[in-house]
Short mmCIF file of C-alpha atoms and ligand atoms in Angstrom, two decimals:
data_model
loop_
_atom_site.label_atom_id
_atom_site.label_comp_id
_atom_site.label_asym_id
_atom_site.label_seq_id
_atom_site.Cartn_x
_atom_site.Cartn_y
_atom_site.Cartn_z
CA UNK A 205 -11.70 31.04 -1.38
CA UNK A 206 -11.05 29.47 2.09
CA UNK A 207 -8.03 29.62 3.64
CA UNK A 208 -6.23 26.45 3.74
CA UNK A 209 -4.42 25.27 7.01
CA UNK A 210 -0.71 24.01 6.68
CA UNK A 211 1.74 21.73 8.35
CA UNK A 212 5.40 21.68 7.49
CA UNK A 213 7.65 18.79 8.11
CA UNK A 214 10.74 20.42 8.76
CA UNK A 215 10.32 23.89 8.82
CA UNK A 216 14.04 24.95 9.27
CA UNK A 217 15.35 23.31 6.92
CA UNK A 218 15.73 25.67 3.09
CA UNK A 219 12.74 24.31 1.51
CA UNK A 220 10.53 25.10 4.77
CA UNK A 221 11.84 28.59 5.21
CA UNK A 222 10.98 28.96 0.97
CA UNK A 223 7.75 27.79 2.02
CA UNK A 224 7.14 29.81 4.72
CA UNK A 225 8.50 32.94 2.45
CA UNK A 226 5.73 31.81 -0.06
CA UNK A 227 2.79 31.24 2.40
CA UNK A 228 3.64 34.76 4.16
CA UNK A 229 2.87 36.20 0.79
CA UNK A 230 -0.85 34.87 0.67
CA UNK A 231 -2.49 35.47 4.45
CA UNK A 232 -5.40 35.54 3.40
CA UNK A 233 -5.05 32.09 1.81
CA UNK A 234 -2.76 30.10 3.69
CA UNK A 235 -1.97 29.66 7.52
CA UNK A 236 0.08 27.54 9.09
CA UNK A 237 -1.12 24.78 11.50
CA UNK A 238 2.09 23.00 13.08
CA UNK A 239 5.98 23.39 12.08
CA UNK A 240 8.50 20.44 13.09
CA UNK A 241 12.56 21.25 13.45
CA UNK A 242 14.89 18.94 14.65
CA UNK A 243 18.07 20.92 15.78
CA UNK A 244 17.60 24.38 14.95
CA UNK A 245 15.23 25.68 17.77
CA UNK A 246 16.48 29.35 17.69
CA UNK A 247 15.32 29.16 14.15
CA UNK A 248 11.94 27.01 14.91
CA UNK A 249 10.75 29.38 17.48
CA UNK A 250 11.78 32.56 15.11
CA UNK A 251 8.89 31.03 12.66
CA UNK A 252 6.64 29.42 14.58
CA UNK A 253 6.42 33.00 16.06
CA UNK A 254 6.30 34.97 12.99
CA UNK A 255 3.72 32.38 11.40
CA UNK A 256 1.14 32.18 14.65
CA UNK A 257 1.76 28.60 14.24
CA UNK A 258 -0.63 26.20 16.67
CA UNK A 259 1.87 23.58 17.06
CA UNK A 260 5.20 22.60 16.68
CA UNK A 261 7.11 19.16 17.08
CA UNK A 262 10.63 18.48 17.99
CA UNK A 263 12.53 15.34 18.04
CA UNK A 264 13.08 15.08 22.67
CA UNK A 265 13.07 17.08 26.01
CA UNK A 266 16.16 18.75 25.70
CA UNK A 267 15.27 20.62 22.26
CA UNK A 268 11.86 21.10 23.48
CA UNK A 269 14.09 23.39 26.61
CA UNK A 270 15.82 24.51 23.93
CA UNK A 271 12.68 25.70 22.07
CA UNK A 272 11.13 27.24 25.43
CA UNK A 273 13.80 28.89 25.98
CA UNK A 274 14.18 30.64 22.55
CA UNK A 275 10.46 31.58 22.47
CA UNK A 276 9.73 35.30 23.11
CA UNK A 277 8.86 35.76 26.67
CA UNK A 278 5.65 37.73 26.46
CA UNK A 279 4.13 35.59 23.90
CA UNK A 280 1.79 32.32 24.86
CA UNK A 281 3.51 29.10 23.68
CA UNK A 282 2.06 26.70 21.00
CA UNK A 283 1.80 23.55 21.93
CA UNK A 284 4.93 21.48 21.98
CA UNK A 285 5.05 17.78 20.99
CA UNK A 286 7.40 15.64 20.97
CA UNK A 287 8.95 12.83 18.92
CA UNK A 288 8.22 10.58 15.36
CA UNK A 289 4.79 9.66 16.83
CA UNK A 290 4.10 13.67 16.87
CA UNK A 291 5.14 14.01 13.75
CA UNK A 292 3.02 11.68 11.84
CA UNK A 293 -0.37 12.87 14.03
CA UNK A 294 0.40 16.79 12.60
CA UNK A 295 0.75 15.10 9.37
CA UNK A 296 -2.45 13.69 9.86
CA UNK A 297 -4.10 15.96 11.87
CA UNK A 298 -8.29 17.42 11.33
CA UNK A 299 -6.60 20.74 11.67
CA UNK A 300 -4.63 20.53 8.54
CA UNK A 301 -5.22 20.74 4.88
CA UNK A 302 -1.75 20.70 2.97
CA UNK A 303 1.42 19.05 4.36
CA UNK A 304 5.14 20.59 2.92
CA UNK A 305 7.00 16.95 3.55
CA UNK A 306 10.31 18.67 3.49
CA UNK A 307 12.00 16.48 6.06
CA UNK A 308 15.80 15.21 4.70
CA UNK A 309 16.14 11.72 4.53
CA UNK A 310 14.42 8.21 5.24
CA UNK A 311 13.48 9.82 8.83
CA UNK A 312 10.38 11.70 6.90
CA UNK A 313 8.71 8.85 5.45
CA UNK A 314 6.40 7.73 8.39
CA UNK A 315 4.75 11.11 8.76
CA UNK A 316 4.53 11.38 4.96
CA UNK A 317 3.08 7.58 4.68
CA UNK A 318 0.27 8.70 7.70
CA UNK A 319 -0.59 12.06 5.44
CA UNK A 320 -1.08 9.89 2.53
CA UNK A 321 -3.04 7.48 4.52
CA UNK A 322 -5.12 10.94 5.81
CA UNK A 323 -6.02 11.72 2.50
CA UNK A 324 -4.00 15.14 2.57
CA UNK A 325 -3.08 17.37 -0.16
CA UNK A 326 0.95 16.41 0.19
CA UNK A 327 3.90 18.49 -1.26
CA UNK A 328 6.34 16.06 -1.70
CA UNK A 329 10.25 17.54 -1.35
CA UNK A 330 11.38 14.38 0.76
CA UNK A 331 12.07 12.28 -2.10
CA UNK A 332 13.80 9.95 0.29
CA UNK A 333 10.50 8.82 1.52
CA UNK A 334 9.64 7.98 -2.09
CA UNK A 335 12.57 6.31 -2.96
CA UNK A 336 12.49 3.95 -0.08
CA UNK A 337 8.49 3.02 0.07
CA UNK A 338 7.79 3.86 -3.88
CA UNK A 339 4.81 1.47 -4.04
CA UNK A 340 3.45 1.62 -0.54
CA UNK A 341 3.03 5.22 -0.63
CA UNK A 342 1.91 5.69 -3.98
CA UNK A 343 -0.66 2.90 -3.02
CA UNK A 344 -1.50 4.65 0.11
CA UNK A 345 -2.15 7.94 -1.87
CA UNK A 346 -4.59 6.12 -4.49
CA UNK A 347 -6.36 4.23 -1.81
CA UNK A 348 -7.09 7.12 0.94
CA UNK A 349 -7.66 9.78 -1.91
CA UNK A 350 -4.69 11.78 -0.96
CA UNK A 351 -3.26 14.55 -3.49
CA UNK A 352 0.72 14.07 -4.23
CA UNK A 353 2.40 17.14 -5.76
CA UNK A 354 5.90 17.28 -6.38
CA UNK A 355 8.12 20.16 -5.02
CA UNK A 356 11.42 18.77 -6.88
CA UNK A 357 12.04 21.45 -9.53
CA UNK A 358 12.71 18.05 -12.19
CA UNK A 359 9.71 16.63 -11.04
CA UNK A 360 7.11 19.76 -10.38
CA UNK A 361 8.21 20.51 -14.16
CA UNK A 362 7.39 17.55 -15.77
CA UNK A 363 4.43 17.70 -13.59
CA UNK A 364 3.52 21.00 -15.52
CA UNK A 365 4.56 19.82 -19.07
CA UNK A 366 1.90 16.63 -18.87
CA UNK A 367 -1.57 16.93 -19.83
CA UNK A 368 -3.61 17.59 -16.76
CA UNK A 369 -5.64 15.19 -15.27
CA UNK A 370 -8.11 15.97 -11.61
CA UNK A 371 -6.63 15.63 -8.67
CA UNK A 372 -3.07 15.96 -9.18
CA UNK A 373 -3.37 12.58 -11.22
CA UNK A 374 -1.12 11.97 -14.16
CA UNK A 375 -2.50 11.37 -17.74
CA UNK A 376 0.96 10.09 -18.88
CA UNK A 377 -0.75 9.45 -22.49
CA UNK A 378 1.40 10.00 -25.70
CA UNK A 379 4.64 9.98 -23.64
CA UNK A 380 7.73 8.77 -25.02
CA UNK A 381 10.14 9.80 -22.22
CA UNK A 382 11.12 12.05 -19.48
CA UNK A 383 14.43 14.18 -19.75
CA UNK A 384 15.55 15.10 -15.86
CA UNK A 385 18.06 18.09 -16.13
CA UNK A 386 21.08 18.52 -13.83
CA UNK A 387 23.44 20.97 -13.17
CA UNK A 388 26.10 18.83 -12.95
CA UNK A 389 26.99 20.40 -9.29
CA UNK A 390 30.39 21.81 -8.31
CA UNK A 391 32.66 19.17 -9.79
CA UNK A 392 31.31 19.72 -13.46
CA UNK A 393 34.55 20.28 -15.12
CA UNK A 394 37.38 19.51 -12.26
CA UNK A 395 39.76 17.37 -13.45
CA UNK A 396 39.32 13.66 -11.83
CA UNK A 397 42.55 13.06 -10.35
CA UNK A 398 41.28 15.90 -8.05
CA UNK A 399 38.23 14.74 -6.72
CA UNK A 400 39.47 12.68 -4.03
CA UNK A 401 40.44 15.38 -1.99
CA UNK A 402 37.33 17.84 -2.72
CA UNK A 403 36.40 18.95 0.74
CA UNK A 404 32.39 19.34 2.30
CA UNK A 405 32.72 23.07 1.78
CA UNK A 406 33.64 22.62 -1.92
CA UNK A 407 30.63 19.88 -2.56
CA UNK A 408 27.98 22.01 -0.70
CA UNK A 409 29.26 25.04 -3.04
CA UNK A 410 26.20 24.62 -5.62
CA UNK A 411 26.76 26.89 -8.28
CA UNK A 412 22.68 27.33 -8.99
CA UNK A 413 20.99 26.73 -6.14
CA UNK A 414 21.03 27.24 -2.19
CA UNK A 415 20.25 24.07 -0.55
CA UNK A 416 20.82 21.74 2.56
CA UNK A 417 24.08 20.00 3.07
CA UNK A 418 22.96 16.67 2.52
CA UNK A 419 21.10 17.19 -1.38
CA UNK A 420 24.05 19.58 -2.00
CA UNK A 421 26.56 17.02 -1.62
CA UNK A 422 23.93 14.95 -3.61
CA UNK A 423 23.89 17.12 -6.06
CA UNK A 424 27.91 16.91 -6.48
CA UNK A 425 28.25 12.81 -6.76
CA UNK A 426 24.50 13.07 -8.45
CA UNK A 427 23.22 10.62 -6.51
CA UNK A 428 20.66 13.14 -6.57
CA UNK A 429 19.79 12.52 -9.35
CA UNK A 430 19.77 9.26 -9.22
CA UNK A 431 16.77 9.58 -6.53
CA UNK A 432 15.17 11.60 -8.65
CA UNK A 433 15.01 8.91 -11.70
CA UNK A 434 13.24 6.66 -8.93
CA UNK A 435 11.00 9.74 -7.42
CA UNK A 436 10.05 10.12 -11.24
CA UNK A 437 9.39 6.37 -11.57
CA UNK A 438 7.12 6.12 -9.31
CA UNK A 439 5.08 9.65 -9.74
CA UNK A 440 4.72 9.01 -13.36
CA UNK A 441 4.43 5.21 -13.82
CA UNK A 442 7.53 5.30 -16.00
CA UNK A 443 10.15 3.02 -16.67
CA UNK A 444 14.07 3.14 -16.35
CA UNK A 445 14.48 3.29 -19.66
CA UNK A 446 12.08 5.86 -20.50
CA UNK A 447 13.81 8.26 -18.04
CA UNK A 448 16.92 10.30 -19.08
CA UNK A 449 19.24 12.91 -17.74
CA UNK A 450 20.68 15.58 -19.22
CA UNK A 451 23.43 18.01 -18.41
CA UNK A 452 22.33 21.51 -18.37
CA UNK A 453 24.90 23.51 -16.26
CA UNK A 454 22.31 27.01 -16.17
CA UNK A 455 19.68 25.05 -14.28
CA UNK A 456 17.33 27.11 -16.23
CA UNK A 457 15.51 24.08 -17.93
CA UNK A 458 14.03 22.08 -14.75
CA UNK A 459 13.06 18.81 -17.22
CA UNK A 460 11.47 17.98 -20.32
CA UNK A 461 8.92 15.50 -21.56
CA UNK A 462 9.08 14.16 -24.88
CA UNK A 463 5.59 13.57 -26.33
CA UNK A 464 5.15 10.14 -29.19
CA UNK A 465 4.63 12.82 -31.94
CA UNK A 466 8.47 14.46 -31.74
CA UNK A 467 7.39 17.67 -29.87
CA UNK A 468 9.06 18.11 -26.49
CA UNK A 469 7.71 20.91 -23.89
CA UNK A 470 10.11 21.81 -20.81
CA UNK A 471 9.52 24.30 -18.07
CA UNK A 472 11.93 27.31 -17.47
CA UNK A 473 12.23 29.69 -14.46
CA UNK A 474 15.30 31.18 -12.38
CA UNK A 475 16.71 28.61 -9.89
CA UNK A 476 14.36 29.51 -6.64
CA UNK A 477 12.45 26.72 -4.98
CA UNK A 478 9.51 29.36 -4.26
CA UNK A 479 8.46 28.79 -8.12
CA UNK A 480 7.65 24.92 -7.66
CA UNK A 481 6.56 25.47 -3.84
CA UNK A 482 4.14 27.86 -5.33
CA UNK A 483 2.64 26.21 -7.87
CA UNK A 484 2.20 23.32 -5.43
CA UNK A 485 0.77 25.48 -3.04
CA UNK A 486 -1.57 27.29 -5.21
CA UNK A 487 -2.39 24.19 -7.77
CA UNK A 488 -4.05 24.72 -10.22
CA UNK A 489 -4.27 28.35 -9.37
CA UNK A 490 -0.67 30.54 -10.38
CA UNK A 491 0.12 32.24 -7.12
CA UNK A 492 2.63 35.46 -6.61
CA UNK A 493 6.36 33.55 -5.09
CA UNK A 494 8.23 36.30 -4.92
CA UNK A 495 10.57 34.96 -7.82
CA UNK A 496 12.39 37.24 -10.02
CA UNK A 497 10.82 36.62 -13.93
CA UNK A 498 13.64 35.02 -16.25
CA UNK A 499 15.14 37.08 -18.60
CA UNK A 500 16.05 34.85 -21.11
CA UNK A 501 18.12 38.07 -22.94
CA UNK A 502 20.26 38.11 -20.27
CA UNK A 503 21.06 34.47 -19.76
CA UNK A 504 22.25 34.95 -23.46
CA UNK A 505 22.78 30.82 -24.19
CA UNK A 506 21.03 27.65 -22.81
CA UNK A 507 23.49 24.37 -22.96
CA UNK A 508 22.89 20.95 -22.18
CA UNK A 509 25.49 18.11 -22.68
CA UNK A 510 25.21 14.24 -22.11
CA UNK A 511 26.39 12.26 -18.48
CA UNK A 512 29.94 11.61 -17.72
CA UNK A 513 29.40 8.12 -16.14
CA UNK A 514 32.93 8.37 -14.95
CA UNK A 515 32.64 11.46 -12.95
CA UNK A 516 29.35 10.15 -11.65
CA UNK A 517 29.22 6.32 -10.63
CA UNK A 518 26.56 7.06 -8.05
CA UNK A 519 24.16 7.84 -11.39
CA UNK A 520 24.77 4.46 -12.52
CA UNK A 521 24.34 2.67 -9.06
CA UNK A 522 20.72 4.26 -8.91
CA UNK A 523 19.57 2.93 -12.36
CA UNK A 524 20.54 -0.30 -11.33
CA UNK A 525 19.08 0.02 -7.76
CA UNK A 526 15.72 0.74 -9.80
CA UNK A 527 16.05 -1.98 -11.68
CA UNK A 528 16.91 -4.69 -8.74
CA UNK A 529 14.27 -3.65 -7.30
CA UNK A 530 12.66 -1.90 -4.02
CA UNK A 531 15.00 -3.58 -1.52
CA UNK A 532 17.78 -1.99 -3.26
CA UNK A 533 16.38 1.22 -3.57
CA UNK A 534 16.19 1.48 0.28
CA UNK A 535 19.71 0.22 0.98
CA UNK A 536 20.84 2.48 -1.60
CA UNK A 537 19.43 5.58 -0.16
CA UNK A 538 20.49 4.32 3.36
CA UNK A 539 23.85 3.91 2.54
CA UNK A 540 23.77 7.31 0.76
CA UNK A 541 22.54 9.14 3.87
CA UNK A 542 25.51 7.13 6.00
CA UNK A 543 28.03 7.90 3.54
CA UNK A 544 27.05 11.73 3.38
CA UNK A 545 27.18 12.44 6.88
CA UNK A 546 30.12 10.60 7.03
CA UNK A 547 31.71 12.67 4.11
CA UNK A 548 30.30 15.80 5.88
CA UNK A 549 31.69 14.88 9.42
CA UNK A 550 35.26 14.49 7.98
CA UNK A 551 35.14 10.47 8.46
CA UNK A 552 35.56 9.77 4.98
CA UNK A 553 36.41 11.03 1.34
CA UNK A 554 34.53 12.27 -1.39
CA UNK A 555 34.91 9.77 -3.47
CA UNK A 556 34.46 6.97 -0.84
CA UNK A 557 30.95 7.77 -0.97
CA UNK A 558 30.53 5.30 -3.89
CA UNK A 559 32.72 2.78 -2.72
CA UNK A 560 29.97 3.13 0.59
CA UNK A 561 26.93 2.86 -1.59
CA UNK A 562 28.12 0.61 -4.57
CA UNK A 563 29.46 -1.98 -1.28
CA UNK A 564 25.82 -1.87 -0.02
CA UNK A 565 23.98 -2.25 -2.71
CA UNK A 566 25.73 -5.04 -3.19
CA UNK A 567 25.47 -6.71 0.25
CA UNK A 568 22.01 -6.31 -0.24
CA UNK A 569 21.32 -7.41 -3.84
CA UNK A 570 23.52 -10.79 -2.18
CA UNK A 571 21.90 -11.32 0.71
CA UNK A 572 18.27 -9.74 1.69
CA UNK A 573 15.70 -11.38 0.67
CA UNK A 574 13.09 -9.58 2.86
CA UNK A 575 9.72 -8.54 1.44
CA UNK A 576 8.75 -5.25 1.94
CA UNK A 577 4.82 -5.20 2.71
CA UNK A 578 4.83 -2.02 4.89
CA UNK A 579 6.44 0.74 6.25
CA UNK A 580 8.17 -1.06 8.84
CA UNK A 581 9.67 -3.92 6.20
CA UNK A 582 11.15 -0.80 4.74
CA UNK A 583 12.66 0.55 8.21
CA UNK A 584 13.71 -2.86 9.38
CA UNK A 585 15.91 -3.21 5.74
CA UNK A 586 16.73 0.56 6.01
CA UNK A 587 18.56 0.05 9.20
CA UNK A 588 19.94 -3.38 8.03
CA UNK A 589 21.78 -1.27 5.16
CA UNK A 590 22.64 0.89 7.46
CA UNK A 591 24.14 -0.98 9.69
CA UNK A 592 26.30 -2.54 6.73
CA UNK A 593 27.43 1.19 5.73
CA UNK A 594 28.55 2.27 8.79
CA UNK A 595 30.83 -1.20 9.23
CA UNK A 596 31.94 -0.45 6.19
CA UNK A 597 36.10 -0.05 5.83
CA UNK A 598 38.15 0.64 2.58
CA UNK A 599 39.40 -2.78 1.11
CA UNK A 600 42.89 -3.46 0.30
CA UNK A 601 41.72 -4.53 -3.25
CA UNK A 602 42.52 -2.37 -6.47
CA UNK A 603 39.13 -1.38 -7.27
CA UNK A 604 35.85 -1.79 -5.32
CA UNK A 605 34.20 -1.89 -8.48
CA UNK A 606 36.12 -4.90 -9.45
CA UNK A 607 35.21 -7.32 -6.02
CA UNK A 608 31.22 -6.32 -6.24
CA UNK A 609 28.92 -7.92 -8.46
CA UNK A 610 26.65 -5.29 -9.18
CA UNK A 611 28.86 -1.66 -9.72
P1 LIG B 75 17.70 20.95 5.09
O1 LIG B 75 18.82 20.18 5.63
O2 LIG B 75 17.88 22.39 4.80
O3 LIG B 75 16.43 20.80 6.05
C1 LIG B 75 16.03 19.54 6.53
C2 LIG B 75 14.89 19.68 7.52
O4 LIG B 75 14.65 18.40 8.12
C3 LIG B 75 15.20 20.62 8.67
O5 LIG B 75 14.00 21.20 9.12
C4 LIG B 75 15.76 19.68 9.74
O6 LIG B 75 15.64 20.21 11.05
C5 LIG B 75 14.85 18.50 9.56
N1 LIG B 75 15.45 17.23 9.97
C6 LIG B 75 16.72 16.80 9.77
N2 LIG B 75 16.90 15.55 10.24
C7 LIG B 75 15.71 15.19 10.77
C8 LIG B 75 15.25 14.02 11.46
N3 LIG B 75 16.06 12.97 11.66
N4 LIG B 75 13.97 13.99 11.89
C9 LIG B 75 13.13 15.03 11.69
N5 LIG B 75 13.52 16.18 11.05
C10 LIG B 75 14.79 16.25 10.61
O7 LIG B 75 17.22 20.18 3.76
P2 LIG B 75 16.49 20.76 2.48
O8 LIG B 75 15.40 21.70 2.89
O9 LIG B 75 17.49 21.20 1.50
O10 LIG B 75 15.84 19.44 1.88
C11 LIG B 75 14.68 18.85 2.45
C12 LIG B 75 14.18 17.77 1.50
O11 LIG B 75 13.78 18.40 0.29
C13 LIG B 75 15.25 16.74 1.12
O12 LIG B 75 14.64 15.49 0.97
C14 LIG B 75 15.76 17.24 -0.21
O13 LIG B 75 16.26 16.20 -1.02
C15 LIG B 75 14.49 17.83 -0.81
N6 LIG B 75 14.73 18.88 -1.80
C16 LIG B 75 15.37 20.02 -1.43
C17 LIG B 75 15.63 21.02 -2.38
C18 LIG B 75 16.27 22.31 -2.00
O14 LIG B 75 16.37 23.20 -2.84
N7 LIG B 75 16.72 22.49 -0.79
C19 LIG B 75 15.24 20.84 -3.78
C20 LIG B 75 14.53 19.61 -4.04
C21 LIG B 75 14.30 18.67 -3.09
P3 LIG B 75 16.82 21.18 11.68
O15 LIG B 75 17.23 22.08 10.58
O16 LIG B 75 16.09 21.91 12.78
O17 LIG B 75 17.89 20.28 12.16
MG1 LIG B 76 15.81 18.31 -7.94
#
């Protein structure tokens, strides 16, 4: 076995430091070729230390100081690059076999479109990138022979439950219909008249799984979820309707597929991220993660339980972004990235998050009729939307449900 070379698109963030726990496990297999962080040099220069790592890029001068500066004095340097351009050459770099795309947010997509278009082996966690450019990267990956595996626990399950098929492809045959799980997040069973004054600590307080700010206030309103229905549309070639969620509040059930025939298989584990990084990692061998075995004993009971659509609009919005169409995707995960770090920096409220999103969706379902050809159709709209977000103020109406078209 030769041992495969490794980039990974944002290294600092929780999935990169699982993935760095994993590959640390497996020298002899795995080493890493370039690590990216954006503001967490301290952090960057810890692992790109501890990992021997060639090169690392990070987003202008002043981190790049930053990153100097942090780096142990008696060491030599790796190279330092600099910028979006860097990113998408280690992405697509000779040097490297596997790319971890594990970059929050639209801002990953270029460097995962130029892996796909390197024919790389690509562990997808930036579902972002999928949501906004669905068909251009999944075309990309088909055309330039690149390998997409998903690192989504939902997704890297119902990966595993499908018949396999070479090449990470998908033999979707006999398949009546996906079942996404979700927690439900930290608002579960609060009572509604509370959740407009839920603070950021309160919606990053996952009660499964620890995760960056942005997915875990995703996780909360489950607009992550609603990405998710898109990510699975477009990895396995299903439709809206044939994609469900259900509640399941242990996170020990990452998805099911139901087969034509009645029988359904799911995949179980404890809630770590190393499980589905590893199996990406080590497809279709099953590598050591460092994961404690579920004890099913212990958990005692499994539950699941149906949606609430009115504790989470945002769930709604996303089937109907899917739906409209790829224009709407994009301005709905653009205005869900505004309205996040909004929420986060204290600017707005919880629940103004849909009024954000559901407001944008609109706008664009009303007025952009741009076709989206490539990646920069998609950045040019993603801006747009963004642009639209951040302008957006609450309206003196009753409901914003009741002036928009589409929510
Ligand atoms: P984190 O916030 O923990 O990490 C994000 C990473 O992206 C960090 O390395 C960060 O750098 C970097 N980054 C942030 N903004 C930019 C930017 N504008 N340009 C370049 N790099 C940037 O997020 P997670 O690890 O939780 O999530 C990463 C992705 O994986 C998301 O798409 C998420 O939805 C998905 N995912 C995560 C799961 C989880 O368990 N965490 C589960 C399933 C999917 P720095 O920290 O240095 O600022
Ligand atoms: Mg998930």
């Amino acid at each position: 076995m030769s041992c495969q070379s490794i980039t990974i698109l944002g290294a600092t963030g929780s999935i990169g430091q699982n993935t760095i726990d994993v590959i640390e496990r497996h020298p002899t297999r795995f080493r890493v070729h370039a690590l990216s962080g954006f503001r967490r040099m301290d952090l960057l220069a810890q692992s790109a230390h501890r990992t021997q790592a060639q090169r690392v890029v990070v987003p202008d001068q002043a981190r790049a100081a930053a990153f100097r500066q942090a780096w142990p004095k008696a060491s030599p340097l790796p190279q330092i690059d600099i910028g979006q351009s860097a990113l998408s050459e280690i992405a697509a770099a000779d040097q490297t076999d596997i790319v971890m795309a594990a970059i929050v947010g639209v801002a990953g997509l270029p460097a995962v479109f130029a892996a796909a278009t390197a024919g790389k082996r690509i562990l997808l966690a930036n579902k972002e990138a999928l949501v906004a450019a669905g068909s251009l990267l999944m075309a990309a990956v088909k055309r330039h022979g690149a390998t997409l595996l998903p690192i989504d626990s939902e997704h890297n399950a119902i990966f595993q439950c499908l018949p396999p098929a070479p090449n990470g492809q998908i033999d979707q045959s006999g398949v009546r219909r996906l079942v996404l799980t979700a927690s439900g997040g930290p608002f579960r069973q609060m009572p509604l008249t509370q959740l407009a004054t839920v603070t950021p600590a309160q919606a990053c307080a996952h009660p499964n799984w620890a995760m960056g700010q942005k997915i875990s206030v995703d996780s909360a309103t489950m607009l992550n979820k609603g990405l998710e229905v898109i990510e699975a549309h477009w990895l396995f070639d299903m439709s809206a309707a044939q994609i469900e969620v259900l509640i399941h509040p242990q996170s020990i059930v990452h998805s099911m597929v139901q087969y034509n025939d009645g029988s359904v298989l799911a995949q179980l584990g404890n809630p770590d991220m190393r499980t589905p990084i590893a199996h990406a990692l080590g497809y279709p061998a099953r590598i050591e993660a460092g994961v404690d075995m579920l004890d099913l004993a212990t958990h005692g009971r499994l539950d699941f339980e149906p949606v609430q659509t009115e504790r989470y609009p945002c769930l709604g919005l996303a089937y109907q972004a899917l739906r409209a169409g790829q224009g709407a995707c994009i301005a709905l995960n653009a205005a869900n990235e505004v309205a996040v770090q909004q929420f986060l920096d204290g600017q707005i409220s919880y629940l103004e998050i849909v009024d954000i999103v559901c407001s944008t969706l609109d706008w664009q379902v009303g007025t952009s009729t741009a076709a989206i050809n490539s990646i920069d159709d998609v950045l040019a709209l993603d801006q747009a939307a963004r642009t639209f977000a951040r302008q957006w103020r609450p309206s003196s109406q009753v409901s914003h449900f009741a002036s928009s078209n589409l929510c």
